[in-house]
Amino acid sequence: MMKKKLPQFQTFLSLNSLLTFIFTASGIGATIFAQSQPNPSTKDWAMSPGIIGTLILILIVALVAIMILVVRISAYLESLKKRSILRKKIEFSEELIGLDEAGIDNILEKRKAALNYRLAGSELGSEQQATDNKGIIAKVTHDPHNPMVDEKKKSPLNLETPEPLKTLVIWYLGAAVFWLVFGTLVGQYVGMKFVWPEMDSVSWLSFGRLRPVHTNTVFWGWASMAMIGLGYFVVARTSNTTIHSYKWGWTAWVLINLSVVVGNLFLMNGLNNGGGEYREYIWPVALLFALGLIYTFLNFYKTIANRCISEIYISNWYLLGGLIWTITLATIGYLPNFQNGLGETVIQGYYMHQGVGMWFMTYTLGLVYYYLPSSLNKPIYSYSLGVLAFWTQMFFYTLIGTHHFVFSPLPWWLQTIAIVFSAGMFIPVVAGSTNFYMTMRGSWNEISKSYILPFFLVGVVFYFVGSTQGSFQAFRFTNYVWHFTDFNVAHSHMTMYGIITFFLWACIYAILPKITGKEPRQLAVGVHFWLAFVGLFAYMISLMAGGTLKGLNWIEGDPFINSVILMQPFWLWRAIGGSLMFLSHLVFAYNFYVMIKKESSSTVSPTNELQPVNA
């Protein structure tokens, strides 16, 4: 007689039941395999460490925004001052025209006397007390390490980039920009449905179909395409060699774009993978994306293997690590024998959080380890901190997905492990943030010169704030209040938008002008920055506040419709913030066009110097 093979999750339950019996017999089973305490009280919810910590983190973001704004305003006022001085010089020159020869001679004699003035040598250093009768000294320092000159200026020359690599990078970024605008247009429409739910009655424009179109498009279309395009430049540059196969790069470009096009058409027509968030694409579509990643990984790996230098730069650790983990993740997330009962819930938490942490976060951090120091013309602060952050990220991130299902039917010990590993994420986050902050130290004057450093700075701040807040949110009390509320939407935008998207924008603005020779107006980049930042802040704060009130409303046992009415003003601010963010994407798309557009042959400059657009 043949034995019937148990599904994998039934086998897991059988083993779980056996272990439960053993531990119960020893008197400790209840504390490990079951919820050992009642749901927490919300009497003093405002004093919870997770709530207080989140408020402090939000304050940090606000302070950084104020700092950037103050620096930019100061720079603008300084420019107005310089214009005033220049205007006075012009007025003086015009005044000279009207003077007679005696008046001009008198002025020239005074100028000549001023030019003949020489220091005696004892003004700045002698046994006598220093004096400054002429008002020459602007600053006095006793720091022996004080630099005597400014940092090296950025090179105005184009980077010597092979034409096939330049073309490949631009096409990846171009596809990414298209998917950003399309994906967030869908998101904008979906956000407006919260304010005007009766906007339409067309089935393929319903919230249930459009929401996964929005998330999958910005995940696999915008972010993934931009990451891979920027990664091609990093791999070639840090390996001091050419890309192994441009054909593989174009094949991956076609496969990934095809997966987004076909996947979205299926989603809008109601054909999806079920309730798995961020894996709504059916498996044949997901296979196209996975094949694109496999081609990319092999191309990166062989390029790095053929490098012309002995060391493997830290960026390549993150890039290859992110690709390996994501290929593994896609395989596990779509294996059919994992899609049964609560086992599917465990896999969903694993897939959803690994997609964010091991693909987007890991890979993008690898980009920052190259583009941040290169844009500042200085080395990364600490290679060791980068390695520490890499391995602790690999270790802790793998088991935190179940913190999305605290107080669920999943084993209590599994929930506890997820919470403990979420707290362990403080290590890679602090190590990585410190590395980036210390790299930027001494270069804060760059904030007043361009918006590249502000984009990086906001990304680093949100990397620390968003990741730390996620660890706070994993605690049982805050999870109890915020789970299934709009607060999670705010958190996901804080990370995927505040970290990943701001980092990608910083990298694009840092590298495209250097390989195309064209840069956008700083005013246009500034409009993009402030629309995106202010929009995100309004979006985030409104949903955090509303989500907290909604969670407390549910705990009190009020009717569900009351929480819907409660959220109306917060959803309005969500729509306002989302509108500002979408407008910023249109400005970014225009800036991207300015950076890549080809000049006519009669207007091309013969030099390699950066030519400001419409200067």
Coordinates of C-alpha atoms in Angstrom, one line a residue:
M1 CA 0.0 0.0 0.0
M2 CA 1.5 3.4 -1.0
K3 CA 1.7 6.1 1.6
K4 CA 0.2 9.4 0.8
K5 CA 2.8 12.1 0.8
L6 CA 1.9 14.9 3.3
P7 CA 2.1 18.5 2.0
Q8 CA 5.1 20.4 3.3
F9 CA 3.1 22.6 5.7
Q10 CA 1.3 19.5 7.1
T11 CA 4.7 18.0 7.8
F12 CA 5.7 21.3 9.5
L13 CA 2.5 21.2 11.7
S14 CA 3.2 17.5 12.6
L15 CA 6.7 18.4 13.7
N16 CA 5.4 21.5 15.5
S17 CA 2.8 19.4 17.3
L18 CA 5.5 16.9 18.4
L19 CA 7.7 19.7 19.7
T20 CA 4.7 21.3 21.4
F21 CA 4.0 18.1 23.3
I22 CA 7.7 17.7 24.4
F23 CA 8.0 21.3 25.6
T24 CA 4.6 21.2 27.3
A25 CA 5.6 18.1 29.1
S26 CA 8.6 20.0 30.4
G27 CA 6.4 22.9 31.5
I28 CA 7.7 25.5 29.0
G29 CA 5.6 24.9 25.9
A30 CA 3.1 27.6 26.6
T31 CA 5.8 30.3 26.5
I32 CA 7.2 29.2 23.2
F33 CA 4.5 27.9 21.0
A34 CA 1.5 30.0 22.0
Q35 CA 0.7 33.6 22.8
S36 CA 1.8 33.6 26.5
Q37 CA 0.2 37.0 27.4
P38 CA -3.0 38.9 26.7
N39 CA -3.1 41.6 24.1
P40 CA -1.3 44.7 25.5
S41 CA -3.2 47.5 27.1
T42 CA -3.3 50.8 25.2
K43 CA -3.9 53.0 28.2
D44 CA -0.6 54.7 28.0
W45 CA 0.0 54.2 24.3
A46 CA 1.7 57.6 23.8
M47 CA 4.5 56.6 26.3
S48 CA 5.4 53.4 24.4
P49 CA 9.1 53.3 23.4
G50 CA 8.2 52.6 19.8
I51 CA 5.8 55.6 19.7
I52 CA 8.3 57.9 21.4
G53 CA 11.2 56.6 19.2
T54 CA 9.1 57.2 16.0
L55 CA 8.3 60.8 17.0
I56 CA 12.0 61.5 17.6
L57 CA 12.9 60.0 14.2
I58 CA 10.3 62.2 12.5
L59 CA 11.8 65.2 14.3
I60 CA 15.3 64.3 12.9
V61 CA 13.9 64.4 9.4
A62 CA 12.3 67.8 10.0
L63 CA 15.5 69.2 11.4
V64 CA 17.6 68.0 8.4
A65 CA 15.0 69.6 6.0
I66 CA 15.4 72.9 7.9
M67 CA 19.2 72.6 7.8
I68 CA 19.2 72.1 4.0
L69 CA 16.7 74.9 3.5
V70 CA 18.8 77.3 5.6
V71 CA 22.0 76.5 3.7
R72 CA 20.3 77.0 0.4
I73 CA 18.7 80.3 1.4
S74 CA 22.1 81.5 2.8
A75 CA 23.7 80.6 -0.5
Y76 CA 21.0 82.5 -2.4
L77 CA 21.4 85.6 -0.2
E78 CA 25.2 85.4 -0.8
S79 CA 24.7 85.3 -4.5
L80 CA 22.5 88.4 -4.2
K81 CA 25.3 90.1 -2.2
K82 CA 27.8 89.3 -4.9
R83 CA 25.4 90.6 -7.6
S84 CA 25.1 93.8 -5.5
I85 CA 28.9 94.2 -5.4
L86 CA 29.2 93.6 -9.1
R87 CA 26.5 96.1 -9.8
K88 CA 28.4 98.7 -7.7
K89 CA 31.6 98.0 -9.7
I90 CA 29.7 98.5 -12.9
E91 CA 28.2 101.8 -11.6
F92 CA 31.8 102.9 -10.5
S93 CA 33.1 102.1 -14.0
E94 CA 30.3 104.1 -15.6
E95 CA 31.1 107.0 -13.1
L96 CA 34.7 107.0 -14.3
I97 CA 33.5 107.7 -17.8
G98 CA 32.1 111.0 -16.7
L99 CA 35.2 112.2 -14.7
D100 CA 37.9 114.6 -16.0
E101 CA 41.5 113.6 -16.1
A102 CA 42.4 115.1 -12.7
G103 CA 39.6 113.1 -11.0
I104 CA 40.7 109.9 -12.7
D105 CA 44.4 110.6 -11.7
N106 CA 43.4 111.1 -8.1
I107 CA 41.5 107.7 -8.0
L108 CA 44.4 105.9 -9.7
E109 CA 46.9 107.3 -7.2
K110 CA 44.8 105.9 -4.3
R111 CA 44.5 102.5 -6.0
K112 CA 48.3 102.5 -6.6
A113 CA 49.0 103.3 -3.0
A114 CA 46.7 100.4 -1.9
L115 CA 48.4 98.0 -4.3
N116 CA 51.9 98.9 -3.0
Y117 CA 50.9 98.0 0.6
R118 CA 53.0 95.1 2.0
L119 CA 52.8 93.1 5.2
A120 CA 55.8 93.7 7.5
G121 CA 55.8 90.0 8.5
S122 CA 55.0 90.3 12.2
E123 CA 51.2 90.8 11.8
L124 CA 50.3 87.1 12.1
G125 CA 53.2 85.6 14.0
S126 CA 55.7 87.0 16.5
E127 CA 56.3 87.4 20.2
Q128 CA 54.1 90.4 20.1
Q129 CA 50.3 90.3 20.5
A130 CA 48.7 89.9 17.0
T131 CA 46.8 93.0 15.7
D132 CA 44.8 93.4 12.6
N133 CA 44.7 97.2 11.9
K134 CA 43.9 96.6 8.2
G135 CA 41.0 94.2 8.7
I136 CA 42.8 91.4 6.8
I137 CA 42.1 88.4 9.0
A138 CA 38.8 86.6 8.4
K139 CA 39.3 83.7 10.7
V140 CA 41.7 82.5 13.4
T141 CA 42.2 78.9 14.2
H142 CA 44.5 77.0 16.6
D143 CA 43.7 73.6 15.0
P144 CA 46.9 72.0 13.7
H145 CA 44.9 69.9 11.3
N146 CA 43.0 72.7 9.8
P147 CA 43.2 72.4 6.0
M148 CA 45.0 75.4 4.3
V149 CA 43.1 74.9 1.0
D150 CA 39.6 73.7 0.0
E151 CA 39.0 70.2 -1.1
K152 CA 39.8 69.3 -4.7
K153 CA 37.4 70.7 -7.2
K154 CA 35.3 68.4 -9.2
S155 CA 36.7 67.6 -12.6
P156 CA 34.8 69.4 -15.3
L157 CA 35.8 66.8 -17.9
N158 CA 33.7 63.9 -19.1
L159 CA 34.4 60.5 -17.8
E160 CA 35.9 58.4 -20.5
T161 CA 33.0 56.0 -21.0
P162 CA 32.8 53.5 -23.8
E163 CA 29.9 54.4 -26.1
P164 CA 28.2 50.9 -25.8
L165 CA 28.3 51.2 -22.0
K166 CA 27.0 54.8 -22.1
T167 CA 24.1 53.8 -24.4
L168 CA 23.2 50.8 -22.2
V169 CA 23.2 52.9 -19.0
I170 CA 21.0 55.6 -20.6
W171 CA 18.5 53.1 -22.0
Y172 CA 18.2 51.4 -18.6
L173 CA 17.7 54.8 -16.9
G174 CA 15.3 55.9 -19.7
A175 CA 13.1 52.9 -19.2
A176 CA 13.2 53.5 -15.4
V177 CA 12.1 57.1 -15.8
F178 CA 9.2 56.0 -18.0
W179 CA 8.0 53.4 -15.4
L180 CA 8.4 55.9 -12.6
V181 CA 6.1 58.4 -14.3
F182 CA 3.6 55.7 -15.4
G183 CA 3.7 53.8 -12.1
T184 CA 3.2 57.0 -10.0
L185 CA 0.5 58.2 -12.3
V186 CA -1.4 55.1 -11.4
G187 CA -0.6 55.6 -7.8
Q188 CA -1.8 59.2 -8.0
Y189 CA -5.1 58.0 -9.4
V190 CA -5.5 55.3 -6.7
G191 CA -4.7 57.9 -4.0
M192 CA -7.4 60.2 -5.3
K193 CA -9.9 57.3 -5.0
F194 CA -9.6 57.6 -1.3
V195 CA -11.0 61.1 -1.5
W196 CA -13.4 60.5 -4.4
P197 CA -14.3 56.8 -4.4
E198 CA -16.9 57.1 -7.1
M199 CA -14.5 58.4 -9.7
D200 CA -15.2 55.5 -12.1
S201 CA -17.0 52.2 -12.4
V202 CA -14.7 50.5 -14.8
S203 CA -13.5 47.1 -13.5
W204 CA -9.9 47.4 -14.7
L205 CA -9.6 50.8 -13.0
S206 CA -10.8 49.4 -9.7
F207 CA -8.5 49.9 -6.6
G208 CA -7.9 46.1 -6.3
R209 CA -6.4 46.0 -9.8
L210 CA -4.6 49.3 -10.0
R211 CA -2.9 49.2 -6.6
P212 CA -0.7 46.1 -7.5
V213 CA -0.1 47.8 -10.9
H214 CA 1.3 50.8 -9.0
T215 CA 3.5 48.8 -6.6
N216 CA 4.9 46.3 -9.1
T217 CA 5.6 49.0 -11.7
V218 CA 7.6 51.2 -9.3
F219 CA 9.3 48.1 -7.8
W220 CA 10.3 46.1 -10.9
G221 CA 10.1 48.9 -13.5
W222 CA 11.4 52.1 -12.0
A223 CA 13.7 51.0 -9.1
S224 CA 15.0 47.7 -10.5
M225 CA 15.8 49.2 -14.0
A226 CA 17.5 52.2 -12.5
M227 CA 19.5 50.1 -10.1
I228 CA 20.7 47.7 -12.8
G229 CA 21.6 50.6 -15.2
L230 CA 23.6 52.4 -12.5
G231 CA 25.2 49.1 -11.5
Y232 CA 26.6 48.5 -15.0
F233 CA 28.6 51.7 -14.7
V234 CA 29.9 50.8 -11.2
V235 CA 30.9 47.3 -12.1
A236 CA 32.9 48.4 -15.2
R237 CA 34.5 51.4 -13.4
T238 CA 35.5 49.6 -10.2
S239 CA 36.8 46.6 -12.1
N240 CA 38.7 48.8 -14.6
T241 CA 37.6 46.6 -17.5
T242 CA 34.8 46.4 -20.1
I243 CA 31.4 44.7 -19.6
H244 CA 31.6 41.0 -20.3
S245 CA 28.7 41.0 -22.7
Y246 CA 26.6 43.9 -23.8
K247 CA 24.3 41.5 -25.6
W248 CA 23.4 40.0 -22.2
G249 CA 22.7 43.4 -20.9
W250 CA 20.3 44.2 -23.7
T251 CA 18.6 40.8 -23.3
A252 CA 18.0 41.5 -19.6
W253 CA 16.6 44.9 -20.5
V254 CA 14.1 43.3 -22.8
L255 CA 13.1 40.6 -20.4
I256 CA 12.5 42.9 -17.4
N257 CA 10.6 45.5 -19.4
L258 CA 8.5 42.7 -21.0
S259 CA 7.7 41.3 -17.5
V260 CA 6.4 44.7 -16.4
V261 CA 4.3 45.2 -19.5
V262 CA 2.7 41.8 -19.6
G263 CA 2.4 41.6 -15.8
N264 CA 0.5 44.9 -15.7
L265 CA -1.8 43.9 -18.5
F266 CA -2.7 40.7 -16.7
L267 CA -3.2 42.6 -13.4
M268 CA -5.6 45.1 -15.0
N269 CA -7.6 42.2 -16.5
G270 CA -7.9 40.4 -13.1
L271 CA -5.3 37.7 -13.7
N272 CA -2.9 37.6 -10.7
N273 CA -1.1 35.3 -8.3
G274 CA -3.5 35.8 -5.4
G275 CA -3.0 37.6 -2.2
G276 CA 0.8 37.7 -2.2
E277 CA 1.8 41.4 -1.9
Y278 CA 4.5 42.4 -4.4
R279 CA 4.2 38.9 -6.1
E280 CA 0.9 39.5 -7.8
Y281 CA 2.5 38.7 -11.2
I282 CA 1.8 35.1 -12.2
W283 CA 4.8 32.8 -12.3
P284 CA 5.4 32.9 -16.1
V285 CA 5.7 36.7 -15.8
A286 CA 7.9 36.5 -12.7
L287 CA 10.1 34.0 -14.6
L288 CA 10.8 36.7 -17.2
F289 CA 12.0 39.0 -14.5
A290 CA 14.1 36.3 -12.8
L291 CA 15.7 35.4 -16.2
G292 CA 16.6 39.1 -16.6
L293 CA 18.3 39.0 -13.1
I294 CA 20.2 35.8 -14.0
Y295 CA 21.6 37.4 -17.1
T296 CA 22.5 40.5 -15.1
F297 CA 24.2 38.5 -12.3
L298 CA 26.2 36.4 -14.8
N299 CA 27.3 39.6 -16.6
F300 CA 28.3 41.3 -13.4
Y301 CA 30.1 38.3 -12.1
K302 CA 32.1 37.7 -15.2
T303 CA 33.0 41.4 -15.5
I304 CA 34.2 41.4 -11.9
A305 CA 36.1 38.1 -12.5
N306 CA 37.9 39.7 -15.4
R307 CA 38.8 42.8 -13.5
C308 CA 42.2 44.5 -14.0
I309 CA 42.8 45.2 -10.3
S310 CA 43.3 42.7 -7.5
E311 CA 40.7 44.0 -5.0
I312 CA 37.0 43.7 -5.3
Y313 CA 35.5 47.1 -4.3
I314 CA 32.8 47.0 -1.6
S315 CA 30.1 48.1 -4.0
N316 CA 30.4 44.9 -5.9
W317 CA 29.8 42.8 -2.7
Y318 CA 26.4 44.5 -2.3
L319 CA 25.5 44.3 -6.0
L320 CA 26.3 40.6 -6.4
G321 CA 24.8 39.8 -3.0
G322 CA 21.6 41.6 -3.8
L323 CA 21.3 39.7 -7.2
I324 CA 22.0 36.3 -5.6
W325 CA 19.5 36.8 -2.8
T326 CA 16.8 38.1 -5.2
I327 CA 17.1 35.2 -7.6
T328 CA 16.9 32.8 -4.6
L329 CA 13.9 34.8 -3.2
A330 CA 12.0 34.7 -6.5
T331 CA 12.5 30.9 -6.6
I332 CA 11.3 30.3 -3.0
G333 CA 8.4 32.8 -3.4
Y334 CA 6.9 30.9 -6.4
L335 CA 7.5 27.3 -5.5
P336 CA 4.1 25.7 -5.4
N337 CA 4.7 23.3 -2.4
F338 CA 5.2 26.4 -0.1
Q339 CA 1.8 27.9 -0.9
N340 CA -0.4 26.0 1.5
G341 CA -2.1 27.3 4.7
L342 CA -0.1 29.2 7.2
G343 CA 3.1 28.1 5.4
E344 CA 2.1 30.5 2.6
T345 CA 1.8 33.3 5.2
V346 CA 5.3 32.6 6.5
I347 CA 6.6 32.7 2.9
Q348 CA 4.7 35.9 2.2
G349 CA 6.4 37.7 5.1
Y350 CA 9.8 36.3 4.0
Y351 CA 9.3 37.3 0.4
M352 CA 7.8 40.7 1.0
H353 CA 10.5 41.9 3.4
Q354 CA 13.3 40.2 1.6
G355 CA 12.3 41.9 -1.6
V356 CA 12.7 45.3 0.1
G357 CA 15.7 44.5 2.2
M358 CA 17.8 42.0 0.2
W359 CA 17.1 43.4 -3.3
F360 CA 16.3 47.1 -3.2
M361 CA 18.2 48.1 0.0
T362 CA 21.3 45.9 -0.4
Y363 CA 21.8 46.7 -4.0
T364 CA 21.1 50.4 -3.6
L365 CA 23.6 50.6 -0.7
G366 CA 26.2 49.2 -3.1
L367 CA 25.5 52.0 -5.5
V368 CA 25.9 54.6 -2.7
Y369 CA 29.3 53.2 -1.7
Y370 CA 30.5 54.2 -5.2
Y371 CA 28.5 57.3 -6.2
L372 CA 28.6 59.1 -2.9
P373 CA 32.4 59.2 -2.5
S374 CA 33.0 59.8 -6.2
S375 CA 30.6 62.7 -6.3
L376 CA 32.5 64.3 -3.3
N377 CA 35.9 63.4 -4.8
K378 CA 37.0 61.6 -1.6
P379 CA 37.3 57.9 -0.5
I380 CA 34.6 56.1 1.5
Y381 CA 35.2 56.7 5.3
S382 CA 35.7 53.1 6.4
Y383 CA 36.0 49.9 4.3
S384 CA 35.7 47.9 7.5
L385 CA 32.3 49.5 8.5
G386 CA 31.1 48.6 5.0
V387 CA 32.0 45.0 5.4
L388 CA 30.4 44.9 8.9
A389 CA 27.2 46.4 7.6
F390 CA 27.2 43.9 4.7
W391 CA 27.5 40.8 6.7
T392 CA 25.2 41.8 9.5
Q393 CA 22.6 42.8 6.9
M394 CA 22.9 39.4 5.4
F395 CA 22.5 37.7 8.8
F396 CA 19.7 39.7 10.4
Y397 CA 17.5 40.6 7.5
T398 CA 16.8 36.9 6.6
L399 CA 14.4 36.2 9.5
I400 CA 12.5 39.4 10.1
G401 CA 9.6 38.9 7.7
T402 CA 7.3 37.3 10.3
H403 CA 7.2 40.5 12.3
H404 CA 4.4 41.4 9.9
F405 CA 2.3 38.7 11.5
V406 CA 2.7 39.3 15.2
F407 CA -0.5 38.2 17.2
S408 CA -1.3 35.9 14.3
P409 CA -1.8 32.1 14.4
L410 CA 1.9 31.6 13.6
P411 CA 4.1 30.1 16.4
W412 CA 4.9 32.5 19.1
W413 CA 8.6 31.6 19.0
L414 CA 8.7 32.4 15.3
Q415 CA 7.2 35.9 16.0
T416 CA 9.7 36.4 18.8
I417 CA 12.7 35.5 16.5
A418 CA 11.5 38.0 13.9
I419 CA 11.3 40.8 16.6
V420 CA 14.7 40.0 17.9
F421 CA 16.3 40.0 14.4
S422 CA 14.4 43.2 13.6
A423 CA 16.2 44.8 16.7
G424 CA 19.5 43.3 15.4
M425 CA 19.1 45.4 12.3
F426 CA 20.3 48.4 14.4
I427 CA 23.8 47.1 13.8
P428 CA 24.0 47.3 10.0
V429 CA 21.9 50.5 9.9
V430 CA 24.1 52.3 12.4
A431 CA 27.3 51.0 10.7
G432 CA 26.1 52.0 7.2
S433 CA 24.7 55.4 8.3
T434 CA 27.9 56.3 10.2
N435 CA 30.0 55.4 7.2
F436 CA 28.0 57.6 4.9
Y437 CA 27.8 60.5 7.4
M438 CA 31.6 60.4 8.0
T439 CA 32.2 60.3 4.3
M440 CA 30.1 63.5 3.9
R441 CA 31.8 65.2 6.9
G442 CA 33.8 68.2 5.8
S443 CA 31.8 68.5 2.5
W444 CA 28.7 70.2 3.8
N445 CA 29.5 73.3 1.7
E446 CA 28.5 71.1 -1.3
I447 CA 24.9 71.6 -0.2
S448 CA 25.0 75.2 -1.3
K449 CA 26.6 74.3 -4.6
S450 CA 24.3 71.6 -6.0
Y451 CA 21.5 69.3 -5.0
I452 CA 23.5 66.0 -5.4
L453 CA 24.5 66.0 -1.7
P454 CA 21.0 67.0 -0.4
F455 CA 19.6 64.0 -2.3
F456 CA 22.2 61.8 -0.8
L457 CA 21.7 63.3 2.6
V458 CA 18.0 62.8 2.6
G459 CA 18.5 59.2 1.5
V460 CA 21.0 58.6 4.3
V461 CA 18.7 60.2 6.9
F462 CA 15.8 58.1 5.8
Y463 CA 18.0 55.0 5.7
F464 CA 18.6 55.5 9.5
V465 CA 15.2 56.9 10.3
G466 CA 13.1 54.5 8.2
S467 CA 15.1 51.4 9.2
T468 CA 15.1 52.3 12.8
Q469 CA 11.4 53.1 12.8
G470 CA 10.8 49.7 11.2
S471 CA 12.6 48.0 14.1
F472 CA 10.4 50.0 16.5
Q473 CA 7.3 49.0 14.6
A474 CA 8.2 45.3 15.0
F475 CA 7.8 45.6 18.8
R476 CA 4.7 43.9 20.0
F477 CA 2.9 47.0 21.3
T478 CA 3.4 49.2 18.3
N479 CA 2.6 46.2 16.0
Y480 CA -0.6 45.8 17.9
V481 CA -1.6 49.4 17.3
W482 CA -0.3 49.9 13.7
H483 CA -0.8 46.6 12.0
F484 CA -3.2 46.6 9.0
T485 CA -3.6 50.4 9.3
D486 CA -2.4 53.2 6.9
F487 CA 0.7 53.6 9.1
N488 CA 2.2 50.7 7.1
V489 CA 1.7 52.6 3.9
A490 CA 3.5 55.6 5.4
H491 CA 6.4 53.3 6.5
S492 CA 6.7 51.7 3.1
H493 CA 6.9 55.1 1.4
M494 CA 9.4 56.2 4.0
T495 CA 11.7 53.4 3.0
M496 CA 11.1 52.7 -0.7
Y497 CA 10.7 56.4 -1.6
G498 CA 12.7 58.2 1.1
I499 CA 15.7 55.8 0.9
I500 CA 15.7 53.9 -2.4
T501 CA 14.3 56.6 -4.7
F502 CA 16.2 59.5 -3.3
F503 CA 19.4 57.5 -3.5
L504 CA 18.7 56.6 -7.1
W505 CA 18.0 60.2 -8.0
A506 CA 21.3 61.3 -6.3
C507 CA 23.2 58.7 -8.3
I508 CA 21.6 59.7 -11.6
Y509 CA 22.3 63.4 -11.1
A510 CA 25.8 62.5 -10.1
I511 CA 26.8 60.4 -13.1
L512 CA 24.7 61.4 -16.1
P513 CA 26.2 64.9 -16.6
K514 CA 29.7 63.3 -16.4
I515 CA 29.0 60.8 -19.2
T516 CA 26.8 63.0 -21.4
G517 CA 28.4 66.4 -20.9
K518 CA 25.1 68.1 -20.2
E519 CA 23.5 69.0 -16.9
P520 CA 20.1 70.5 -16.0
R521 CA 19.6 73.9 -14.4
Q522 CA 20.0 73.8 -10.6
L523 CA 16.7 75.6 -10.3
A524 CA 14.9 72.6 -12.0
V525 CA 16.8 70.1 -9.8
G526 CA 15.9 72.1 -6.8
V527 CA 12.2 72.2 -7.8
H528 CA 12.4 68.4 -8.1
F529 CA 14.0 68.0 -4.7
W530 CA 11.6 70.1 -2.7
L531 CA 8.4 68.9 -4.4
A532 CA 9.5 65.3 -3.7
F533 CA 10.6 65.9 -0.2
V534 CA 7.7 68.1 1.0
G535 CA 5.2 65.7 -0.8
L536 CA 6.8 62.7 1.0
F537 CA 6.7 64.4 4.4
A538 CA 3.1 65.4 4.0
Y539 CA 2.2 61.9 2.8
M540 CA 4.1 60.2 5.6
I541 CA 3.0 62.4 8.5
S542 CA -0.7 62.3 7.6
L543 CA -0.8 58.5 7.2
M544 CA 1.2 58.0 10.4
A545 CA -1.1 60.1 12.4
G546 CA -4.3 58.7 10.8
G547 CA -3.0 55.1 11.1
T548 CA -2.3 55.5 14.8
L549 CA -5.8 56.9 15.4
K550 CA -7.4 54.2 13.3
G551 CA -5.6 51.4 15.2
L552 CA -6.7 52.8 18.5
N553 CA -10.2 53.1 17.1
W554 CA -10.2 49.4 16.2
I555 CA -8.9 48.4 19.6
E556 CA -11.7 50.3 21.3
G557 CA -14.2 48.2 19.3
D558 CA -15.8 51.1 17.4
P559 CA -17.7 50.2 14.2
F560 CA -15.4 49.9 11.2
I561 CA -17.2 52.7 9.3
N562 CA -16.1 55.2 12.1
S563 CA -12.5 54.5 11.2
V564 CA -13.3 55.2 7.6
I565 CA -14.9 58.6 8.5
L566 CA -11.9 59.3 10.8
M567 CA -9.4 58.9 8.0
Q568 CA -11.0 61.3 5.5
P569 CA -8.9 64.4 6.3
F570 CA -5.8 62.3 6.5
W571 CA -6.5 60.8 3.1
L572 CA -6.9 64.3 1.7
W573 CA -3.4 65.1 2.9
R574 CA -2.2 61.8 1.4
A575 CA -3.6 63.0 -2.0
I576 CA -2.0 66.4 -1.6
G577 CA 1.4 64.9 -0.8
G578 CA 1.1 62.3 -3.5
S579 CA 0.3 65.1 -6.0
L580 CA 3.5 67.0 -5.1
M581 CA 5.5 63.8 -5.4
F582 CA 4.0 63.1 -8.9
L583 CA 4.8 66.6 -10.0
S584 CA 8.4 66.2 -8.9
H585 CA 8.6 63.1 -11.2
L586 CA 7.5 65.1 -14.2
V587 CA 10.2 67.7 -13.4
F588 CA 12.7 64.8 -13.0
A589 CA 11.7 63.4 -16.4
Y590 CA 12.3 66.8 -18.0
N591 CA 15.7 67.0 -16.2
F592 CA 16.6 63.5 -17.5
Y593 CA 15.7 64.6 -21.0
V594 CA 17.9 67.6 -20.7
M595 CA 20.8 65.4 -19.6
I596 CA 20.6 63.0 -22.5
K597 CA 19.3 65.0 -25.4
K598 CA 21.7 65.1 -28.4
E599 CA 22.8 68.5 -29.7
S600 CA 22.8 69.2 -33.4
S601 CA 26.2 68.9 -35.1
S602 CA 26.6 72.7 -35.5
T603 CA 26.2 73.3 -31.7
V604 CA 28.4 70.5 -30.3
S605 CA 31.3 71.9 -28.3
P606 CA 34.7 70.6 -29.4
T607 CA 35.9 70.4 -25.7
N608 CA 35.0 67.9 -23.1
E609 CA 34.0 70.5 -20.6
L610 CA 30.5 70.3 -19.0
Q611 CA 28.2 72.8 -20.8
P612 CA 25.5 74.1 -18.6
V613 CA 22.1 73.8 -20.3
N614 CA 20.5 77.2 -21.3
A615 CA 23.3 79.0 -19.4

